[in-house]
XYZ file of C-alpha atoms in Angstrom:
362
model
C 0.000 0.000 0.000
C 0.804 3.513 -0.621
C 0.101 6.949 1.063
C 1.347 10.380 1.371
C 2.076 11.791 4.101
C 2.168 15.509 3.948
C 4.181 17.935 6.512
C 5.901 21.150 6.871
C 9.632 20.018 6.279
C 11.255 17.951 4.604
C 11.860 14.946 7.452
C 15.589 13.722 6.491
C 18.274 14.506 8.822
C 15.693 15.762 10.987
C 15.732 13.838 14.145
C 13.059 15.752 16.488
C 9.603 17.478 16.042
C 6.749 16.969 13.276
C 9.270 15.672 10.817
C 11.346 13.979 12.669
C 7.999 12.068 14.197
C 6.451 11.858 10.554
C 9.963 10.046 9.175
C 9.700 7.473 11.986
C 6.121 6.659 11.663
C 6.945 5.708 7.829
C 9.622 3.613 8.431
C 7.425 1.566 10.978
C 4.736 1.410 8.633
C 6.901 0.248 6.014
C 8.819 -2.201 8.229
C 5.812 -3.565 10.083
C 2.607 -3.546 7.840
C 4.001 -3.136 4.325
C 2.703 0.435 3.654
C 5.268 2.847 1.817
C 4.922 6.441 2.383
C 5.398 9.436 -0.499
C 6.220 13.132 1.665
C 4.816 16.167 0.498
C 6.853 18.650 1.851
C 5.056 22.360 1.820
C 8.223 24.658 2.447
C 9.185 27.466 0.655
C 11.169 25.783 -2.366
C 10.262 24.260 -5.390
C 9.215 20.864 -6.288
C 12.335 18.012 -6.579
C 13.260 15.177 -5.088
C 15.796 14.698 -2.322
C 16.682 12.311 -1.109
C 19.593 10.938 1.392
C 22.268 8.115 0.346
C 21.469 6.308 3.563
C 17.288 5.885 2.327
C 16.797 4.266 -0.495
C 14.790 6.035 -3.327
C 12.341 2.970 -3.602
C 11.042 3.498 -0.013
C 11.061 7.243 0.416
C 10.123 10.016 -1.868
C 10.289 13.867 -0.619
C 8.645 16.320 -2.898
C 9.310 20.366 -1.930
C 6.078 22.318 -2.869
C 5.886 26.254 -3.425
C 4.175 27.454 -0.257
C 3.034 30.600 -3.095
C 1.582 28.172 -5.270
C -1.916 26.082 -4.403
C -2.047 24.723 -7.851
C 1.638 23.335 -8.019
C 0.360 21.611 -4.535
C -2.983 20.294 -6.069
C -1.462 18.841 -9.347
C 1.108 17.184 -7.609
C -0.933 15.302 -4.936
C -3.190 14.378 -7.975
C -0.423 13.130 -9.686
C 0.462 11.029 -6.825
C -3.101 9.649 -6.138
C -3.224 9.151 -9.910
C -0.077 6.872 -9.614
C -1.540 4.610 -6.788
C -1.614 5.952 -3.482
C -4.436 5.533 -1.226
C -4.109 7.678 1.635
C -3.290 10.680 3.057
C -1.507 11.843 6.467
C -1.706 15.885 6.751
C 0.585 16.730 9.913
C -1.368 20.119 10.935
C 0.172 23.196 12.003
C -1.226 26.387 11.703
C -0.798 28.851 9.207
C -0.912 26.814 5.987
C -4.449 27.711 4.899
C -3.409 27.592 1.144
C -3.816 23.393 1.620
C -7.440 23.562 2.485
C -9.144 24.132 -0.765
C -6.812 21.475 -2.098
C -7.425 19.150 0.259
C -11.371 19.970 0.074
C -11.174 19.212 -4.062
C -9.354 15.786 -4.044
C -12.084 14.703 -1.055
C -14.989 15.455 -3.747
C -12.447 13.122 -6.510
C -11.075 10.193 -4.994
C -12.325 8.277 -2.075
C -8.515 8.388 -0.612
C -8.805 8.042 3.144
C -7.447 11.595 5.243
C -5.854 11.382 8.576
C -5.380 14.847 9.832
C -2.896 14.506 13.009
C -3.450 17.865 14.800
C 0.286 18.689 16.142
C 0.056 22.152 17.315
C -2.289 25.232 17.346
C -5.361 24.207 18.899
C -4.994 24.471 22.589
C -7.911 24.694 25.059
C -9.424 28.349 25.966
C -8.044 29.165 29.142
C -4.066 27.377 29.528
C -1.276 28.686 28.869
C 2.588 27.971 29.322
C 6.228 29.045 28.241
C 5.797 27.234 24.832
C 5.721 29.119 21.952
C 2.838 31.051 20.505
C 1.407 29.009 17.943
C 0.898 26.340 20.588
C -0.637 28.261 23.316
C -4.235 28.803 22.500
C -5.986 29.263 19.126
C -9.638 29.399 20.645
C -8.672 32.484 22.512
C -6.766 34.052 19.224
C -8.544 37.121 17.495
C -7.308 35.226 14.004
C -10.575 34.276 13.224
C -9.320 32.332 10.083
C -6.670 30.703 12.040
C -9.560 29.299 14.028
C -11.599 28.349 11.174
C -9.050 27.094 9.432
C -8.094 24.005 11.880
C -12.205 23.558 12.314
C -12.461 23.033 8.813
C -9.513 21.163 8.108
C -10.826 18.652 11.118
C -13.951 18.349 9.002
C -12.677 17.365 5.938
C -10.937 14.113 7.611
C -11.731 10.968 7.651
C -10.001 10.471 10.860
C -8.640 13.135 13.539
C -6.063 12.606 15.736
C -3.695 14.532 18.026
C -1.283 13.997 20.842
C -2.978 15.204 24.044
C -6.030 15.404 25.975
C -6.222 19.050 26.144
C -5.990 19.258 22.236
C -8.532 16.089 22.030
C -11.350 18.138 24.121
C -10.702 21.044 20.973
C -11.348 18.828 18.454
C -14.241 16.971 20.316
C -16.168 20.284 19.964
C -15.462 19.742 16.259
C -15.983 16.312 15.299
C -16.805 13.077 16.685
C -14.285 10.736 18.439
C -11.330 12.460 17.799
C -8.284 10.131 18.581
C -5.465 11.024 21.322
C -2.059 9.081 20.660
C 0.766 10.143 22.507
C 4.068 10.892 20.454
C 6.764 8.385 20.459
C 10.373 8.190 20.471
C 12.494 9.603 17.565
C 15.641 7.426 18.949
C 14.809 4.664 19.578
C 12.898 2.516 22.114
C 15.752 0.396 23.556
C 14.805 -3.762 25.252
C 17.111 -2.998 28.250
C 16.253 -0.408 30.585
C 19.427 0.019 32.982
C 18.566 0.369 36.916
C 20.030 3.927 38.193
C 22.207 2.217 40.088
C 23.963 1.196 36.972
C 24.048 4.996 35.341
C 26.146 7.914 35.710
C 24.886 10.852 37.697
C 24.197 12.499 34.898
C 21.689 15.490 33.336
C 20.548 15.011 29.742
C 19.511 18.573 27.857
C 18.336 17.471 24.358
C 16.303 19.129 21.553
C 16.259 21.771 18.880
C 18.152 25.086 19.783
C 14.757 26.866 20.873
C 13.906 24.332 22.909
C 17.216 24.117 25.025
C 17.615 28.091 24.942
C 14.362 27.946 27.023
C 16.287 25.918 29.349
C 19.663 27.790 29.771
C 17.448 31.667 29.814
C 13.858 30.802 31.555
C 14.934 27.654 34.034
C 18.399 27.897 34.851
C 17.628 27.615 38.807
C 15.765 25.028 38.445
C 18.282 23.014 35.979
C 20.710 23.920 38.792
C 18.308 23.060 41.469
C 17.496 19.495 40.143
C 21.406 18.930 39.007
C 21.862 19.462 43.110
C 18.464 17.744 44.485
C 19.216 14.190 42.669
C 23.481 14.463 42.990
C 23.972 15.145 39.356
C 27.561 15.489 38.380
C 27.621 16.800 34.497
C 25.353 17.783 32.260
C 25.371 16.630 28.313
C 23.764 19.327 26.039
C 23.355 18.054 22.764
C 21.265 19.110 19.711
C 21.958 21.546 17.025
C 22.254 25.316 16.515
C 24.627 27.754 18.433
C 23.453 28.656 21.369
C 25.550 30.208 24.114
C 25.843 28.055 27.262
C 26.493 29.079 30.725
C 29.602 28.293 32.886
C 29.106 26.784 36.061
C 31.631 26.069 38.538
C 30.405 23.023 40.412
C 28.895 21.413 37.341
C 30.347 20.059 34.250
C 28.679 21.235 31.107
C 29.538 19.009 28.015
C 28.212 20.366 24.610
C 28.560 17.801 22.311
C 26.045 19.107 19.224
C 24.033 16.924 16.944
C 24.754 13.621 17.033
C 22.847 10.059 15.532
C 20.458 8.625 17.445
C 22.394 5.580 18.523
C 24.697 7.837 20.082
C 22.203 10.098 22.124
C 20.230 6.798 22.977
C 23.296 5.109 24.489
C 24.271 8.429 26.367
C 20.506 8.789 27.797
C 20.758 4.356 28.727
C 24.067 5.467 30.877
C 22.622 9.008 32.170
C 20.840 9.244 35.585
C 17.809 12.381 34.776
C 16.566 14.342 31.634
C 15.313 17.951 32.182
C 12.828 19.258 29.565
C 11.338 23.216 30.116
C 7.461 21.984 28.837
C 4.037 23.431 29.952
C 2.962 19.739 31.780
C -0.696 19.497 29.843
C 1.489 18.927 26.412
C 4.750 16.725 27.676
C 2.666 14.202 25.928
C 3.228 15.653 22.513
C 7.129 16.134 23.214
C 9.202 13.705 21.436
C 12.104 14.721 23.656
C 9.887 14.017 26.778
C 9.240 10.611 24.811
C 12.623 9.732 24.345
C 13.347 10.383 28.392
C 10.497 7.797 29.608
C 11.613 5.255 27.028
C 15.093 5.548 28.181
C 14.122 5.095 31.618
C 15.466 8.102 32.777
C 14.270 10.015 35.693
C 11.681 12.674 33.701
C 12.034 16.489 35.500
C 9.876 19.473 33.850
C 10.367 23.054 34.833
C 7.238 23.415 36.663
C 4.702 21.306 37.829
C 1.706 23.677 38.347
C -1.006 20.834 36.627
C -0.683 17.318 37.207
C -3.100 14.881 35.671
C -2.598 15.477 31.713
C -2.416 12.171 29.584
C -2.200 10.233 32.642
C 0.922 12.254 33.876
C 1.372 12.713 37.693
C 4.104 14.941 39.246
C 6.277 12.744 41.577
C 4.789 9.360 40.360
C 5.876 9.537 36.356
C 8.380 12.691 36.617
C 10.099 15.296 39.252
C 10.102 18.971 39.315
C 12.597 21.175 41.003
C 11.199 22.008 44.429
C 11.234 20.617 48.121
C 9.899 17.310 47.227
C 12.509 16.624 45.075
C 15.240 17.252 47.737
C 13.566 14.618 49.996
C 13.539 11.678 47.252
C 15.202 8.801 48.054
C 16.861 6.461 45.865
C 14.173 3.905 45.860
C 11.355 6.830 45.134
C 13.517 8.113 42.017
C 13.540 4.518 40.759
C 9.811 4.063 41.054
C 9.333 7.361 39.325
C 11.750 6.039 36.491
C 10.025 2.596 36.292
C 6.592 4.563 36.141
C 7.633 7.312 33.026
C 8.707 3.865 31.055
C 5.374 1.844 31.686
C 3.829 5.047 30.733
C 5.610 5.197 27.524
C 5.615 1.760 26.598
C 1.152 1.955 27.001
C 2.044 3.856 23.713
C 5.493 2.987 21.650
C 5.950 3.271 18.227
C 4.373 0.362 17.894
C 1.460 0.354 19.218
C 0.792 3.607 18.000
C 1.880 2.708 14.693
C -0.890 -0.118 14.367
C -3.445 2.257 15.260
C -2.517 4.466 12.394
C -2.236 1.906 9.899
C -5.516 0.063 10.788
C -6.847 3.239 10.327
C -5.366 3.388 6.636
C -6.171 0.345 5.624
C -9.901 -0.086 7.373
């Protein structure tokens, strides 16, 4: 079987985010349940193919479409239905209204099944974090066609889905049943899950440069305060972009950049916490936050100010940098461990993967 999946970057040598999450979903499909994905990339370049040495041309297809031009978009997704595929995937963000009217013409051609996996943009009236804009709350926006925008690409699909309750209960006011799967790992969901007693005391910082900026400017104390609360020795910053880093004097800080995901999974299976600055409602849509719980490191967010979310409790599945903390013992930080990875695992790759493709195929 054959599908597109369409996103808003191309998702080689991305390892993190929507792309990142939309390149590992196709390789499962692939490897799992025989289903082949086609990208659709809508950036700001024009249509061609490219394509990494490492992938092999066969399996994976990534076509660049002028964000200016609708009717390059339209022809080529006809094209590609016309050639054999049978499904879509549109990875939603906001601000790419030009794909509607597409979207809304093929629906009226081809039977094609759409999955519309809501990623960002449609948070609940009423919470807000230190995310980023987009995220925090279209309800509440005065962009009225950012609003109707994601209520009319919802209706359009065959199938919604998203990442988190407090996006689901959006989308429930939208269409019926909308489906919540929490996002998986991007490196990896490793069979051996090393005890702490059998790590370093060690703080993992991973993600895109805006993401760890966050952490270095907004939570410093309380990267600092958890480092000293759990015993942490060093911390490993890695991801791309140049950010500038802090010195510390009691702490080692080791930037080590972008590396491949065996690397950063074998560093997080021999590291003792992972700190993530998140708004708690949406760790479940963090791919970092993923990669922590299936690494079975000890989870710590920012703040804990709502506990609950997804089935996320603060101090059973992950720590946050106040008194509590301090007074964990050893046995408590391996239950809290032990729970982020049973969490996880009620949701890997693979499980979530057969939920998507028994939804393509039904």
């Amino acid at each position: 079987m054959k599908i597109i999946q369409i996103l808003p970057k191309q998702p080689f040598f991305s390892g993190g985010g929507v792309s990142g999450y939309a390149l590992t979903l196709a390789e499962q499909l692939r490897k799992e349940h025989t289903i082949l994905t086609t990208f659709l990339s809508y950036s700001e370049l024009d249509c061609h193919n490219n394509i990494p040495e490492e992938i092999a041309e066969d399996d994976f297809c990534c076509f660049q479409v002028n964000r200016q031009d609708p009717e390059h978009f339209y022809s080529l997704l006809l094209a590609l239905l016309e050639e054999g595929a049978k499904a879509i995937i549109l990875h939603y963000i906001p601000g790419y209204y030009y794909l509607l009217k597409p979207l809304q013409e093929i629906k009226k051609q081809y039977k094609s099944k759409l999955l519309i996996m809501f990623h960002e943009g449609i948070s609940p009236k009423g919470i807000k974090g230190n995310i980023k804009d987009a995220v925090r709350s279209i309800l509440t926006s005065k962009d009225d066609k950012m609003r109707g925008a994601a209520r009319e690409f919802a209706k359009i699909a065959d199938t919604v889905l998203t990442s988190n309750a407090a996006y689901q209960s959006v989308l429930k006011r939208w269409v019926d049943a909308p489906i919540c799967i929490s996002i998986s790992s991007n490196i990896g969901e490793p069979q051996y899950i090393p005890p702490l007693e059998e790590r370093n005391r060690r703080m993992i910082v991973f993600g895109a440069a805006p993401t760890r900026k966050r952490v270095y400017q907004k939570s410093l104390d309380q990267l600092l305060t958890s480092c000293h609360n759990l015993g942490v020795e060093e911390i490993y910053d890695i991801g791309s972009g140049e950010i500038n880093l802090p010195e510390f004097k009691e702490i080692k800080l080791h930037k080590i950049g972008e590396q491949p995901s065996e690397i950063i999974s074998e560093l997080m299976l021999n590291s003792w916490a992972g700190f993530i600055d998140y708004y708690p409602p949406y760790l479940s849509k963090s791919s970092i936050w993923a990669a922590y719980c299936s690494h079975g490191l000890i989870p710590v967010c920012s703040n804990g100010s709502y506990s609950g979310s997804d089935g996320l409790e603060v101090n059973k599945n992950y720590c946050v940098p106040n008194d509590r903390m301090k007074n964990l013992n050893f046995i408590e930080l391996q239950s809290i461990a032990q729970a982020a990875y049973k969490w996880y695992n009620n949701h890997s790759l693979e499980k979530n993967t057969s939920i998507i493709a028994s939804l393509l195929i039904d």
